[in-house]
């Protein structure tokens, strides 16, 4: 049973550039959530996708956008990168519906903005 | 807004001993879910245990158990017979059961657990 996968594992960008991170959910899951984890902190919720629509969004600027594909995989896009965007980006998948509240995380993508 | 607080930035335990990690949360909701996740240096966030607020019985998963005190808004994790592989960052997380908040996990800042051989 394949778990949540993310690519790439590491990424280095410069300020002002754009980046795309990818996530494939756990087999059978239809919902993908993205989190940003700064060094030494707990993850912060960015947004969640279900049925190819953004269902919920945290307190992140519009520079952060996403997409979900028909196969439930997802992308996180960040435009006009800032130094403060350097963080570990985690993708989590879950199954919609009652009793399916647990989110399963991928290994993350470490983004460094120079 | 809900908040999660982990007051112990670091903890240490001797191998084979028992350790308890603390977590408190603030919410006005009556129905929600609580989780403990483990994040080893490999970065992958791994689910340790979950608790439904409507269940009075404390959740248990092998060597891991929780002490859920709903009135006190406390959710501590007890690790028995600690093993070297338990060394990691441990995060407490809250998730609402209501409407549009269903997708949002709210995390504490974490507790770094060291296990001494």
mmCIF file of C-alpha atoms in Angstrom:
data_model
loop_
_atom_site.group_PDB
_atom_site.id
_atom_site.type_symbol
_atom_site.label_atom_id
_atom_site.label_comp_id
_atom_site.label_asym_id
_atom_site.label_seq_id
_atom_site.Cartn_x
_atom_site.Cartn_y
_atom_site.Cartn_z
ATOM 1 C CA UNK A 1 0.000 0.000 0.000
ATOM 2 C CA UNK A 2 1.739 3.164 -1.221
ATOM 3 C CA UNK A 3 1.867 5.959 1.302
ATOM 4 C CA UNK A 4 1.923 9.680 0.631
ATOM 5 C CA UNK A 5 4.752 10.696 -1.668
ATOM 6 C CA UNK A 6 6.180 14.132 -2.355
ATOM 7 C CA UNK A 7 8.632 15.538 -4.868
ATOM 8 C CA UNK A 8 11.200 16.899 -4.925
ATOM 9 C CA UNK A 9 12.792 16.136 -1.554
ATOM 10 C CA UNK A 10 14.925 19.287 -1.591
ATOM 11 C CA UNK A 11 14.802 22.489 -3.572
ATOM 12 C CA UNK A 12 16.879 25.664 -3.662
ATOM 13 C CA UNK A 13 15.456 28.842 -5.192
ATOM 14 C CA UNK A 14 16.257 32.536 -5.162
ATOM 15 C CA UNK A 15 14.023 35.386 -4.066
ATOM 16 C CA UNK A 16 11.360 36.315 -6.590
ATOM 17 C CA UNK A 17 11.299 32.930 -8.275
ATOM 18 C CA UNK A 18 8.359 30.583 -8.454
ATOM 19 C CA UNK A 19 8.231 26.988 -7.227
ATOM 20 C CA UNK A 20 5.939 23.985 -7.681
ATOM 21 C CA UNK A 21 5.796 21.136 -5.202
ATOM 22 C CA UNK A 22 3.999 17.863 -5.890
ATOM 23 C CA UNK A 23 2.118 15.341 -3.792
ATOM 24 C CA UNK A 24 0.532 11.967 -4.439
ATOM 25 C CA UNK A 25 -1.944 10.882 -1.771
ATOM 26 C CA UNK A 26 -2.113 7.534 -0.045
ATOM 27 C CA UNK A 27 -3.932 4.943 -2.118
ATOM 28 C CA UNK A 28 -7.698 5.369 -1.763
ATOM 29 C CA UNK A 29 -7.541 8.881 -0.325
ATOM 30 C CA UNK A 30 -9.321 11.766 -2.037
ATOM 31 C CA UNK A 31 -8.369 14.779 0.077
ATOM 32 C CA UNK A 32 -5.022 16.566 0.185
ATOM 33 C CA UNK A 33 -3.887 19.168 2.716
ATOM 34 C CA UNK A 34 -0.703 21.239 2.632
ATOM 35 C CA UNK A 35 1.257 22.512 5.627
ATOM 36 C CA UNK A 36 4.294 24.743 6.063
ATOM 37 C CA UNK A 37 6.707 23.839 8.854
ATOM 38 C CA UNK A 38 9.300 26.455 9.733
ATOM 39 C CA UNK A 39 12.416 25.303 11.552
ATOM 40 C CA UNK A 40 11.670 24.484 15.179
ATOM 41 C CA UNK A 41 7.933 25.009 14.798
ATOM 42 C CA UNK A 42 4.822 22.922 14.358
ATOM 43 C CA UNK A 43 3.228 22.708 10.914
ATOM 44 C CA UNK A 44 0.907 25.527 9.827
ATOM 45 C CA UNK A 45 -2.095 24.770 7.623
ATOM 46 C CA UNK A 46 -1.967 26.305 4.131
ATOM 47 C CA UNK A 47 -5.008 24.841 2.355
ATOM 48 C CA UNK A 48 -6.950 21.698 1.582
ATOM 49 C CA UNK A 49 -8.183 20.292 -1.728
ATOM 50 C CA UNK A 50 -11.123 17.994 -2.315
ATOM 51 C CA UNK A 51 -12.834 17.183 -5.612
ATOM 52 C CA UNK A 52 -10.351 19.458 -7.386
ATOM 53 C CA UNK A 53 -11.513 22.479 -5.392
ATOM 54 C CA UNK A 54 -9.885 24.415 -2.571
ATOM 55 C CA UNK A 55 -12.117 23.544 0.371
ATOM 56 C CA UNK A 56 -10.426 25.460 3.132
ATOM 57 C CA UNK A 57 -7.549 27.913 3.443
ATOM 58 C CA UNK A 58 -5.311 28.999 6.282
ATOM 59 C CA UNK A 59 -3.752 32.394 6.834
ATOM 60 C CA UNK A 60 -1.423 32.431 3.839
ATOM 61 C CA UNK A 61 -1.174 35.083 1.084
ATOM 62 C CA UNK A 62 -2.410 34.602 -2.455
ATOM 63 C CA UNK A 63 1.157 33.885 -3.531
ATOM 64 C CA UNK A 64 0.387 30.388 -2.315
ATOM 65 C CA UNK A 65 -1.899 28.525 -4.679
ATOM 66 C CA UNK A 66 -2.690 24.953 -5.424
ATOM 67 C CA UNK A 67 -4.337 22.476 -7.658
ATOM 68 C CA UNK A 68 -5.772 19.004 -7.419
ATOM 69 C CA UNK A 69 -5.942 16.666 -10.382
ATOM 70 C CA UNK A 70 -8.597 14.060 -11.228
ATOM 71 C CA UNK A 71 -6.312 11.321 -9.867
ATOM 72 C CA UNK A 72 -6.311 13.225 -6.497
ATOM 73 C CA UNK A 73 -2.653 14.228 -6.711
ATOM 74 C CA UNK A 74 -1.933 17.840 -5.894
ATOM 75 C CA UNK A 75 0.478 20.684 -6.509
ATOM 76 C CA UNK A 76 1.461 23.595 -4.315
ATOM 77 C CA UNK A 77 2.680 26.706 -6.134
ATOM 78 C CA UNK A 78 4.428 29.609 -4.496
ATOM 79 C CA UNK A 79 5.075 32.786 -6.500
ATOM 80 C CA UNK A 80 7.451 35.665 -5.805
ATOM 81 C CA UNK A 81 9.421 33.678 -3.244
ATOM 82 C CA UNK A 82 10.572 35.415 -0.072
ATOM 83 C CA UNK A 83 13.363 34.386 2.272
ATOM 84 C CA UNK A 84 10.675 33.625 4.843
ATOM 85 C CA UNK A 85 9.187 30.955 2.611
ATOM 86 C CA UNK A 86 12.135 28.717 3.463
ATOM 87 C CA UNK A 87 10.579 25.773 5.281
ATOM 88 C CA UNK A 88 9.581 22.125 5.126
ATOM 89 C CA UNK A 89 6.391 21.731 3.119
ATOM 90 C CA UNK A 90 4.273 18.780 4.147
ATOM 91 C CA UNK A 91 1.468 17.172 2.249
ATOM 92 C CA UNK A 92 -1.149 15.105 4.065
ATOM 93 C CA UNK A 93 -3.894 12.955 2.631
ATOM 94 C CA UNK A 94 -7.147 11.700 4.077
ATOM 95 C CA UNK A 95 -10.447 10.195 3.059
ATOM 96 C CA UNK A 96 -13.504 12.380 3.148
ATOM 97 C CA UNK A 97 -16.459 11.369 5.260
ATOM 98 C CA UNK A 98 -17.318 10.703 8.859
ATOM 99 C CA UNK A 99 -14.857 8.600 10.781
ATOM 100 C CA UNK A 100 -12.038 9.412 8.386
ATOM 101 C CA UNK A 101 -10.489 12.325 10.212
ATOM 102 C CA UNK A 102 -6.918 11.063 10.336
ATOM 103 C CA UNK A 103 -4.418 12.703 8.031
ATOM 104 C CA UNK A 104 -1.367 10.811 6.823
ATOM 105 C CA UNK A 105 1.742 12.789 5.969
ATOM 106 C CA UNK A 106 4.362 12.549 3.287
ATOM 107 C CA UNK A 107 8.095 12.989 3.892
ATOM 108 C CA UNK A 108 8.006 16.652 2.916
ATOM 109 C CA UNK A 109 9.896 18.946 0.567
ATOM 110 C CA UNK A 110 12.626 21.103 2.074
ATOM 111 C CA UNK A 111 12.623 24.500 0.328
ATOM 112 C CA UNK A 112 15.493 26.920 0.771
ATOM 113 C CA UNK A 113 15.120 30.447 -0.606
ATOM 114 C CA UNK A 114 18.361 32.400 -1.035
ATOM 115 C CA UNK B 1 -9.734 30.222 17.566
ATOM 116 C CA UNK B 2 -8.361 26.983 18.848
ATOM 117 C CA UNK B 3 -4.833 26.761 20.196
ATOM 118 C CA UNK B 4 -2.575 23.894 21.223
ATOM 119 C CA UNK B 5 0.181 24.293 23.798
ATOM 120 C CA UNK B 6 3.064 21.963 24.512
ATOM 121 C CA UNK B 7 4.911 23.357 27.516
ATOM 122 C CA UNK B 8 7.901 21.007 27.405
ATOM 123 C CA UNK B 9 10.315 21.946 24.585
ATOM 124 C CA UNK B 10 12.567 19.005 25.480
ATOM 125 C CA UNK B 11 12.277 15.809 27.490
ATOM 126 C CA UNK B 12 14.658 12.982 28.218
ATOM 127 C CA UNK B 13 14.006 9.388 29.283
ATOM 128 C CA UNK B 14 16.126 6.360 30.050
ATOM 129 C CA UNK B 15 15.654 3.362 27.793
ATOM 130 C CA UNK B 16 12.944 1.013 29.147
ATOM 131 C CA UNK B 17 11.528 3.730 31.406
ATOM 132 C CA UNK B 18 8.232 5.614 31.083
ATOM 133 C CA UNK B 19 7.810 9.229 30.023
ATOM 134 C CA UNK B 20 4.793 11.515 29.764
ATOM 135 C CA UNK B 21 4.508 14.391 27.316
ATOM 136 C CA UNK B 22 2.052 17.180 28.090
ATOM 137 C CA UNK B 23 -0.416 18.953 25.850
ATOM 138 C CA UNK B 24 -3.181 21.419 26.592
ATOM 139 C CA UNK B 25 -5.586 22.993 24.170
ATOM 140 C CA UNK B 26 -8.167 25.714 24.095
ATOM 141 C CA UNK B 27 -11.496 25.383 22.327
ATOM 142 C CA UNK B 28 -15.136 26.272 22.770
ATOM 143 C CA UNK B 29 -16.242 23.253 20.764
ATOM 144 C CA UNK B 30 -17.580 20.078 22.317
ATOM 145 C CA UNK B 31 -16.764 17.673 19.522
ATOM 146 C CA UNK B 32 -13.272 17.370 18.094
ATOM 147 C CA UNK B 33 -10.328 15.048 17.579
ATOM 148 C CA UNK B 34 -6.898 15.025 19.154
ATOM 149 C CA UNK B 35 -3.762 13.459 17.779
ATOM 150 C CA UNK B 36 -0.169 12.784 18.681
ATOM 151 C CA UNK B 37 2.267 12.709 15.774
ATOM 152 C CA UNK B 38 5.929 11.702 15.877
ATOM 153 C CA UNK B 39 8.500 13.338 13.592
ATOM 154 C CA UNK B 40 11.929 11.653 13.602
ATOM 155 C CA UNK B 41 14.961 13.308 12.000
ATOM 156 C CA UNK B 42 13.887 11.737 8.694
ATOM 157 C CA UNK B 43 11.091 14.392 8.775
ATOM 158 C CA UNK B 44 8.156 12.084 8.055
ATOM 159 C CA UNK B 45 5.256 12.871 10.368
ATOM 160 C CA UNK B 46 3.924 9.578 11.711
ATOM 161 C CA UNK B 47 0.594 9.165 13.507
ATOM 162 C CA UNK B 48 1.080 7.770 16.994
ATOM 163 C CA UNK B 49 -2.413 7.840 18.443
ATOM 164 C CA UNK B 50 -5.782 9.583 18.081
ATOM 165 C CA UNK B 51 -8.623 10.360 20.462
ATOM 166 C CA UNK B 52 -12.225 11.308 19.761
ATOM 167 C CA UNK B 53 -13.503 13.870 22.244
ATOM 168 C CA UNK B 54 -16.856 12.138 22.627
ATOM 169 C CA UNK B 55 -15.160 8.963 23.878
ATOM 170 C CA UNK B 56 -14.412 8.892 27.578
ATOM 171 C CA UNK B 57 -12.098 5.918 27.275
ATOM 172 C CA UNK B 58 -8.465 6.834 26.784
ATOM 173 C CA UNK B 59 -6.907 5.609 23.544
ATOM 174 C CA UNK B 60 -4.095 3.049 23.642
ATOM 175 C CA UNK B 61 -1.739 1.804 20.944
ATOM 176 C CA UNK B 62 0.737 -0.777 22.223
ATOM 177 C CA UNK B 63 3.291 1.135 24.363
ATOM 178 C CA UNK B 64 1.552 4.468 23.759
ATOM 179 C CA UNK B 65 -1.436 5.673 25.727
ATOM 180 C CA UNK B 66 -3.099 8.994 26.404
ATOM 181 C CA UNK B 67 -4.645 10.644 29.424
ATOM 182 C CA UNK B 68 -7.527 12.672 28.023
ATOM 183 C CA UNK B 69 -9.082 15.104 30.491
ATOM 184 C CA UNK B 70 -11.818 16.910 28.547
ATOM 185 C CA UNK B 71 -12.859 19.309 31.287
ATOM 186 C CA UNK B 72 -9.261 20.326 31.893
ATOM 187 C CA UNK B 73 -8.558 20.408 28.123
ATOM 188 C CA UNK B 74 -5.529 18.237 28.641
ATOM 189 C CA UNK B 75 -4.220 15.470 26.392
ATOM 190 C CA UNK B 76 -0.961 13.895 27.580
ATOM 191 C CA UNK B 77 0.941 11.061 25.915
ATOM 192 C CA UNK B 78 2.539 8.290 27.947
ATOM 193 C CA UNK B 79 5.259 6.173 26.392
ATOM 194 C CA UNK B 80 6.003 2.989 28.295
ATOM 195 C CA UNK B 81 9.152 0.853 27.966
ATOM 196 C CA UNK B 82 10.865 3.613 25.968
ATOM 197 C CA UNK B 83 13.024 2.492 23.067
ATOM 198 C CA UNK B 84 15.850 4.229 21.220
ATOM 199 C CA UNK B 85 13.596 4.468 18.187
ATOM 200 C CA UNK B 86 11.147 6.613 20.139
ATOM 201 C CA UNK B 87 13.567 9.537 19.988
ATOM 202 C CA UNK B 88 11.876 12.219 17.878
ATOM 203 C CA UNK B 89 9.858 15.417 17.931
ATOM 204 C CA UNK B 90 6.335 14.789 19.194
ATOM 205 C CA UNK B 91 3.503 17.054 18.119
ATOM 206 C CA UNK B 92 0.083 17.314 19.659
ATOM 207 C CA UNK B 93 -2.654 18.320 17.189
ATOM 208 C CA UNK B 94 -6.319 19.334 17.308
ATOM 209 C CA UNK B 95 -8.962 18.965 14.639
ATOM 210 C CA UNK B 96 -12.478 20.317 14.789
ATOM 211 C CA UNK B 97 -15.433 18.179 13.824
ATOM 212 C CA UNK B 98 -17.446 21.097 12.523
ATOM 213 C CA UNK B 99 -18.132 22.323 9.000
ATOM 214 C CA UNK B 100 -15.346 24.031 7.170
ATOM 215 C CA UNK B 101 -12.790 23.412 9.874
ATOM 216 C CA UNK B 102 -12.700 19.694 9.249
ATOM 217 C CA UNK B 103 -9.515 19.803 7.255
ATOM 218 C CA UNK B 104 -7.492 21.954 9.566
ATOM 219 C CA UNK B 105 -5.038 20.327 11.943
ATOM 220 C CA UNK B 106 -3.763 22.772 14.559
ATOM 221 C CA UNK B 107 -0.381 21.784 15.950
ATOM 222 C CA UNK B 108 1.547 22.627 19.069
ATOM 223 C CA UNK B 109 5.204 23.619 18.837
ATOM 224 C CA UNK B 110 6.390 20.138 19.694
ATOM 225 C CA UNK B 111 8.433 18.344 22.342
ATOM 226 C CA UNK B 112 11.823 16.906 21.498
ATOM 227 C CA UNK B 113 12.224 13.530 23.177
ATOM 228 C CA UNK B 114 15.666 12.039 23.753
ATOM 229 C CA UNK B 115 16.109 8.419 24.810
ATOM 230 C CA UNK B 116 19.276 7.523 26.712
ATOM 231 C CA UNK B 117 20.698 3.998 26.380
#
